[in-house]
Short mmCIF file of C-alpha atoms and ligand atoms in Angstrom, two decimals:
data_model
loop_
_atom_site.label_atom_id
_atom_site.label_comp_id
_atom_site.label_asym_id
_atom_site.label_seq_id
_atom_site.Cartn_x
_atom_site.Cartn_y
_atom_site.Cartn_z
CA MET A 1 23.50 -22.62 18.33
CA ARG A 2 25.18 -19.46 19.40
CA ASN A 3 23.90 -17.83 22.50
CA ILE A 4 22.33 -14.49 21.50
CA ALA A 5 24.05 -12.85 24.50
CA SER A 6 27.45 -13.65 22.87
CA VAL A 7 26.73 -11.51 19.82
CA PRO A 8 28.58 -8.16 20.20
CA ARG A 9 26.24 -5.50 21.26
CA VAL A 10 26.69 -1.97 22.60
CA SER A 11 24.49 -0.92 25.52
CA LEU A 12 22.30 2.05 24.43
CA GLY A 13 18.83 1.49 26.01
CA LEU A 14 17.50 0.79 29.50
CA PHE A 15 16.50 -2.84 29.42
CA PRO A 16 14.42 -4.68 30.30
CA THR A 17 11.64 -2.39 29.44
CA PRO A 18 8.40 -2.54 31.54
CA PHE A 19 5.99 -5.40 30.86
CA TYR A 20 2.55 -5.43 32.47
CA LYS A 21 -1.05 -6.27 31.93
CA LEU A 22 -3.46 -3.65 30.59
CA GLU A 23 -6.01 -4.16 33.31
CA ALA A 24 -8.76 -1.84 32.12
CA ILE A 25 -8.43 -2.92 28.53
CA SER A 26 -8.32 -6.63 29.37
CA ALA A 27 -11.45 -6.28 31.41
CA ARG A 28 -13.24 -4.40 28.74
CA TYR A 29 -12.42 -6.79 25.88
CA GLY A 30 -12.49 -10.03 27.94
CA ARG A 31 -9.04 -11.12 26.93
CA ASN A 32 -5.69 -10.80 28.69
CA ILE A 33 -3.65 -8.19 26.92
CA TRP A 34 -0.16 -7.23 28.03
CA ILE A 35 2.08 -4.46 26.82
CA LYS A 36 5.82 -4.38 26.44
CA ARG A 37 6.88 -0.75 26.65
CA ASP A 38 9.73 -0.43 24.27
CA ASP A 39 8.64 3.20 23.92
CA LEU A 40 10.18 3.60 27.43
CA CYS A 41 13.61 2.28 26.46
CA GLY A 42 15.43 5.39 27.59
CA VAL A 43 16.81 6.96 24.39
CA ALA A 44 15.09 10.12 23.06
CA LEU A 45 11.33 9.28 22.97
CA GLY A 46 12.08 5.54 22.93
CA GLY A 47 11.23 3.07 20.29
CA ASN A 48 12.01 -0.21 18.69
CA LYS A 49 15.06 0.96 16.64
CA VAL A 50 17.23 1.08 19.76
CA ARG A 51 17.38 -2.64 20.19
CA LYS A 52 18.41 -3.05 16.53
CA LEU A 53 21.01 -0.26 16.86
CA GLU A 54 22.63 -2.03 19.84
CA PHE A 55 23.71 -4.78 17.39
CA LEU A 56 24.22 -2.59 14.31
CA LEU A 57 26.33 0.06 16.00
CA ALA A 58 28.44 -2.60 17.81
CA GLN A 59 29.37 -3.82 14.38
CA ALA A 60 30.02 -0.29 13.25
CA GLN A 61 32.38 0.20 16.13
CA ALA A 62 34.09 -3.09 15.37
CA ASP A 63 34.56 -2.04 11.82
CA GLY A 64 36.22 1.20 12.96
CA CYS A 65 33.53 3.46 11.64
CA ASP A 66 33.45 7.03 12.69
CA THR A 67 30.32 7.97 10.63
CA VAL A 68 26.84 6.54 10.33
CA PHE A 69 24.47 6.99 7.46
CA THR A 70 20.90 5.98 7.40
CA THR A 71 17.64 6.73 5.64
CA GLY A 72 13.88 6.86 6.10
CA GLY A 73 10.81 9.08 5.54
CA ALA A 74 11.01 12.63 6.56
CA GLN A 75 9.51 11.80 9.96
CA SER A 76 11.58 8.66 10.42
CA ASN A 77 11.78 7.43 13.99
CA HIS A 78 14.57 5.13 12.96
CA ALA A 79 16.63 7.90 11.57
CA MET A 80 16.08 10.16 14.65
CA LEU A 81 17.01 7.29 17.02
CA THR A 82 20.10 6.50 14.91
CA ALA A 83 21.15 10.12 15.26
CA ALA A 84 20.58 9.90 19.10
CA CYS A 85 22.55 6.65 19.43
CA ALA A 86 25.42 7.69 17.20
CA ALA A 87 25.79 10.92 19.18
CA ARG A 88 26.02 8.95 22.34
CA LEU A 89 28.74 6.81 20.88
CA GLY A 90 30.70 9.78 19.61
CA MET A 91 30.09 8.99 15.91
CA ASP A 92 28.98 11.47 13.27
CA CYS A 93 25.62 10.74 11.80
CA LYS A 94 24.04 11.95 8.53
CA LEU A 95 20.47 11.34 7.53
CA PHE A 96 19.11 10.93 3.89
CA LEU A 97 15.42 11.31 4.21
CA LYS A 98 12.61 11.20 1.69
CA ASP A 99 11.46 14.65 0.87
CA ARG A 100 7.79 13.52 0.45
CA GLY A 101 5.30 14.52 3.01
CA VAL A 102 7.59 17.01 4.69
CA THR A 103 5.42 19.22 6.76
CA GLY A 104 7.91 21.79 8.02
CA ARG A 105 10.42 21.48 10.77
CA ARG A 106 8.38 19.51 13.27
CA GLY A 107 8.44 16.24 15.10
CA ASN A 108 11.41 14.11 14.36
CA LEU A 109 13.07 16.69 12.19
CA VAL A 110 13.42 18.86 15.30
CA LEU A 111 14.92 15.98 17.19
CA ASP A 112 17.31 15.23 14.33
CA GLU A 113 18.55 18.70 14.69
CA ILE A 114 18.87 18.54 18.49
CA TYR A 115 20.98 15.31 18.12
CA GLY A 116 23.25 17.18 15.67
CA ALA A 117 22.61 15.05 12.59
CA PRO A 118 22.53 16.92 9.28
CA VAL A 119 19.52 15.96 7.18
CA ARG A 120 19.61 15.74 3.35
CA LEU A 121 16.07 15.61 1.99
CA VAL A 122 15.97 13.58 -1.30
CA ASP A 123 13.17 14.22 -3.71
CA THR A 124 12.37 10.67 -4.80
CA ASP A 125 9.88 7.84 -4.30
CA ASP A 126 12.57 5.17 -4.63
CA TYR A 127 14.92 4.32 -1.89
CA GLN A 128 17.43 3.02 -4.45
CA ASP A 129 18.04 6.64 -5.45
CA ILE A 130 18.68 7.47 -1.82
CA TYR A 131 21.12 4.57 -1.44
CA ARG A 132 22.98 5.78 -4.50
CA GLU A 133 23.35 9.23 -3.00
CA MET A 134 24.44 7.83 0.26
CA GLU A 135 27.03 5.64 -1.40
CA ALA A 136 28.51 8.49 -3.42
CA GLU A 137 28.84 10.54 -0.23
CA ALA A 138 30.22 7.67 1.74
CA ALA A 139 32.83 6.96 -0.97
CA GLY A 140 33.90 10.65 -0.81
CA LEU A 141 34.30 10.56 2.98
CA GLU A 142 36.16 7.17 2.82
CA ALA A 143 38.55 8.66 0.24
CA ARG A 144 39.38 11.22 2.91
CA GLY A 145 40.21 8.57 5.52
CA HIS A 146 36.75 8.16 7.28
CA ARG A 147 34.88 4.93 7.66
CA CYS A 148 31.17 5.05 7.17
CA CYS A 149 28.54 2.52 8.27
CA ARG A 150 25.42 2.39 6.06
CA ILE A 151 22.29 1.40 7.86
CA PRO A 152 19.41 0.56 5.50
CA LEU A 153 15.73 1.45 5.99
CA GLY A 154 14.53 0.70 9.53
CA GLY A 155 17.74 -1.09 10.47
CA SER A 156 16.06 -4.16 9.11
CA THR A 157 19.06 -6.38 8.38
CA PRO A 158 19.57 -9.85 9.78
CA LEU A 159 21.91 -8.33 12.46
CA GLY A 160 19.33 -5.65 13.39
CA THR A 161 16.63 -8.27 13.52
CA LEU A 162 18.50 -9.96 16.35
CA GLY A 163 17.38 -6.95 18.48
CA TYR A 164 13.86 -8.35 18.55
CA ALA A 165 14.85 -11.93 18.90
CA ALA A 166 16.50 -10.65 22.11
CA ALA A 167 13.34 -8.66 23.00
CA ALA A 168 11.37 -11.97 22.72
CA ARG A 169 13.88 -13.52 25.12
CA GLU A 170 13.54 -10.62 27.55
CA CYS A 171 9.69 -10.91 27.32
CA ALA A 172 9.88 -14.70 27.98
CA VAL A 173 11.76 -14.12 31.22
CA GLN A 174 9.19 -11.50 32.36
CA ALA A 175 6.22 -13.71 31.27
CA MET A 176 7.77 -16.57 33.38
CA ALA A 177 8.11 -14.22 36.41
CA ALA A 178 4.49 -13.15 35.95
CA GLY A 179 3.32 -16.75 35.61
CA ILE A 180 1.61 -16.27 32.31
CA ARG A 181 1.66 -18.18 29.06
CA VAL A 182 2.22 -15.96 26.00
CA GLY A 183 0.02 -16.96 23.07
CA HIS A 184 0.59 -14.02 20.69
CA LEU A 185 3.20 -11.37 20.08
CA VAL A 186 1.81 -8.43 18.19
CA SER A 187 3.68 -5.47 16.72
CA ALA A 188 3.47 -2.97 13.97
CA THR A 189 5.34 -3.94 10.85
CA GLY A 190 6.99 -1.23 8.86
CA SER A 191 10.24 -2.57 7.31
CA GLY A 192 9.87 -6.03 8.78
CA GLY A 193 12.77 -6.44 11.23
CA THR A 194 10.78 -6.18 14.40
CA THR A 195 8.25 -8.78 13.36
CA ALA A 196 10.99 -11.05 11.97
CA GLY A 197 12.98 -10.85 15.22
CA LEU A 198 9.87 -11.68 17.30
CA LEU A 199 9.18 -14.59 15.00
CA LEU A 200 12.70 -16.02 15.51
CA GLY A 201 12.67 -15.08 19.25
CA ALA A 202 9.24 -16.80 19.72
CA GLY A 203 10.50 -19.98 18.05
CA LEU A 204 13.60 -20.01 20.30
CA PHE A 205 12.30 -18.69 23.61
CA LEU A 206 8.46 -18.70 23.65
CA PRO A 207 7.54 -22.10 22.22
CA GLY A 208 3.90 -22.13 21.03
CA ALA A 209 3.55 -18.33 20.75
CA ARG A 210 2.50 -16.96 17.39
CA VAL A 211 3.51 -13.60 15.95
CA THR A 212 1.27 -11.10 14.23
CA GLY A 213 2.58 -8.15 12.26
CA MET A 214 0.25 -5.29 11.73
CA ALA A 215 1.45 -3.96 8.44
CA VAL A 216 1.37 -0.13 8.28
CA ASP A 217 2.61 -0.09 4.71
CA PRO A 218 0.44 -1.56 1.83
CA GLN A 219 3.14 -3.97 0.55
CA PRO A 220 3.52 -7.70 0.96
CA PHE A 221 5.70 -8.35 3.95
CA ARG A 222 5.51 -12.05 4.44
CA GLU A 223 8.58 -12.96 2.45
CA THR A 224 10.60 -10.05 3.81
CA VAL A 225 9.83 -11.08 7.40
CA LEU A 226 10.59 -14.78 6.75
CA ASP A 227 13.92 -13.87 4.94
CA LEU A 228 14.98 -11.56 7.81
CA ALA A 229 14.09 -14.25 10.37
CA ALA A 230 16.11 -16.88 8.50
CA GLY A 231 19.03 -14.48 8.15
CA ALA A 232 18.99 -13.68 11.82
CA ALA A 233 18.74 -17.37 12.72
CA ALA A 234 21.75 -18.04 10.49
CA LEU A 235 23.79 -15.50 12.49
CA LEU A 236 22.94 -17.53 15.63
CA GLU A 237 23.66 -20.81 13.79
CA ALA A 238 20.18 -21.76 15.00
CA SER A 239 18.20 -24.44 13.20
CA PHE A 240 15.01 -22.47 12.93
CA GLN A 241 12.17 -23.24 10.61
CA PRO A 242 9.16 -20.94 11.04
CA GLN A 243 5.83 -22.69 10.51
CA GLU A 244 3.31 -20.95 8.24
CA LYS A 245 0.83 -20.80 11.10
CA ASP A 246 3.29 -19.07 13.41
CA LEU A 247 3.27 -15.90 11.40
CA GLN A 248 0.27 -13.72 10.53
CA ILE A 249 0.54 -10.39 8.67
CA LEU A 250 -2.54 -8.18 8.67
CA ASP A 251 -3.04 -5.09 6.60
CA CYS A 252 -3.45 -2.12 8.80
CA ALA A 253 -2.25 0.62 6.47
CA GLY A 254 -5.60 2.29 5.97
CA PRO A 255 -5.25 5.20 3.59
CA GLY A 256 -1.51 4.58 3.16
CA TYR A 257 1.89 4.62 4.87
CA ALA A 258 2.40 7.61 7.23
CA VAL A 259 -1.13 8.79 6.43
CA PRO A 260 -3.16 8.91 9.64
CA ASP A 261 -6.19 6.65 9.55
CA PRO A 262 -9.34 8.23 11.13
CA ALA A 263 -10.46 4.69 11.82
CA ALA A 264 -7.59 4.18 14.22
CA THR A 265 -8.24 7.39 16.19
CA PRO A 266 -10.80 5.93 18.58
CA ALA A 267 -8.35 3.17 19.62
CA ILE A 268 -5.61 5.75 20.17
CA LEU A 269 -7.90 7.87 22.36
CA GLU A 270 -9.17 4.82 24.28
CA LEU A 271 -5.70 3.61 25.24
CA ALA A 272 -4.73 7.13 26.27
CA ARG A 273 -7.85 7.65 28.39
CA THR A 274 -7.88 4.26 30.03
CA GLU A 275 -4.21 3.33 30.51
CA GLY A 276 -2.54 6.68 30.04
CA ILE A 277 -0.40 5.42 27.09
CA LEU A 278 0.34 7.40 24.01
CA LEU A 279 0.25 5.81 20.60
CA ASP A 280 1.31 7.46 17.33
CA PRO A 281 -0.82 7.82 14.15
CA VAL A 282 1.81 6.08 11.80
CA TYR A 283 2.72 2.79 13.51
CA THR A 284 1.45 1.97 16.99
CA GLY A 285 -1.99 3.61 16.66
CA LYS A 286 -2.78 1.55 13.54
CA ALA A 287 -1.29 -1.60 15.03
CA TRP A 288 -3.23 -1.27 18.29
CA ALA A 289 -6.45 -0.60 16.35
CA GLY A 290 -5.75 -3.67 14.32
CA LEU A 291 -5.16 -5.69 17.55
CA LEU A 292 -8.45 -4.57 18.99
CA ALA A 293 -10.34 -5.31 15.78
CA GLN A 294 -8.93 -8.81 15.79
CA VAL A 295 -9.87 -9.31 19.46
CA LYS A 296 -13.42 -8.16 18.75
CA ALA A 297 -13.64 -10.46 15.83
CA GLY A 298 -12.61 -13.45 17.94
CA GLY A 299 -9.11 -13.66 16.53
CA PHE A 300 -5.94 -14.72 18.32
CA GLU A 301 -7.17 -18.22 18.90
CA GLY A 302 -5.89 -20.25 21.83
CA GLU A 303 -5.61 -19.66 25.53
CA GLY A 304 -2.35 -17.76 25.78
CA ASP A 305 -2.23 -14.11 26.52
CA ILE A 306 -1.74 -11.46 23.99
CA VAL A 307 1.44 -9.22 24.11
CA PHE A 308 1.44 -5.97 22.36
CA PHE A 309 4.88 -4.44 21.64
CA HIS A 310 4.71 -0.70 21.96
CA THR A 311 7.37 0.32 19.41
CA GLY A 312 7.47 4.05 20.12
CA GLY A 313 6.88 6.78 17.52
CA ALA A 314 5.51 9.53 19.83
CA ALA A 315 7.18 12.35 17.85
CA ALA A 316 4.71 11.92 15.06
CA LEU A 317 2.01 13.35 17.30
CA PHE A 318 3.82 16.61 17.03
CA ALA A 319 4.21 16.45 13.21
CA MET A 320 0.79 15.53 11.94
CA ASP A 321 -2.92 15.75 12.81
CA LEU A 322 -4.87 13.07 14.52
CA PRO A 323 -7.99 13.05 12.41
CA GLY A 324 -11.26 12.86 14.36
CA ALA A 325 -9.65 13.43 17.72
CA SER A 326 -11.50 16.58 18.70
CA ASN A 327 -13.92 15.79 21.59
C1 LIG B 401 10.04 1.53 12.60
C2 LIG B 401 8.84 1.45 13.47
C3 LIG B 401 8.03 0.37 13.51
C4 LIG B 401 8.22 -0.85 12.57
O1 LIG B 401 9.33 -1.61 12.78
P1 LIG B 401 10.03 -2.42 11.64
O2 LIG B 401 11.06 -3.20 12.27
O3 LIG B 401 10.62 -1.38 10.70
O4 LIG B 401 8.96 -3.22 10.88
C5 LIG B 401 6.97 0.26 14.42
N1 LIG B 401 6.74 1.31 15.21
C6 LIG B 401 7.54 2.39 15.21
C7 LIG B 401 7.17 3.52 16.09
C8 LIG B 401 8.67 2.54 14.30
O5 LIG B 401 9.35 3.62 14.33
#
């Protein structure tokens, strides 16, 4: 197997991110719950895409790219972080975002502008339309001597997935130092790469830990996650066979992707008011509410502690309402 540290990677974030026990929450729910603060990874408002981009943009640099294209929803955290990271590396960045659900120039759209990335809003429900448009524009630029890197939705390729295998390794080191046994790794699942990376990383570095993806999009993720984990394992030449029982995907989408769920609001308020931590209404709020619901229902069997990966997303708080949050 190839050492994950030997895979080319460009340093963008401040790692390791903090890892600590949520004391008040753990006492309240009678279960040891830890948090991995990837929202504090030091780029923009933080978030999980930075770990993926460390691998993806290293590849782009090796390929001699001067321009980065990516896509997402109008309020895409991934697109915003790609713009931030590309700017830092002196690369041009252009974003092709879904026009649906645009609520004015707020949240991440403001940040995209600050980071200097032009945004093209595409009026479609189908990312294939966006990829076609991206390809046409990339071809035009390449005909004029540029080189373009195309990063798909969420940076969820096998290479990007390595970011979360590396995160699991980082967490394993911290758990060892803290003297705890990790039983469960929990994160939001949006395009699958984070959960897939954690699954691979758990298999390699946290034997016995299981992975739960809280799906914030009402689509089947199991196969996507398993495929991405297998693809990332192949890059490491690792013999890795995820067991069915090691991966759990729970539906936390509520009323739909990127539609705030009033049922998640109490959990968002509770974490803010007990631990001072902000969650967002699209990803981490739904995932955290899902985690608490599982804990209350006696889920996450076994003795190991639970680790919640805070994957960022705070800009959404400035782009949409938090239903039911008024005191
Ligand atoms: C993209 C994103 C996720 C989901 O990660 P995937 O790797 O796409 O599944 C979770 N939380 C936040 C804040 C995100 O921006």
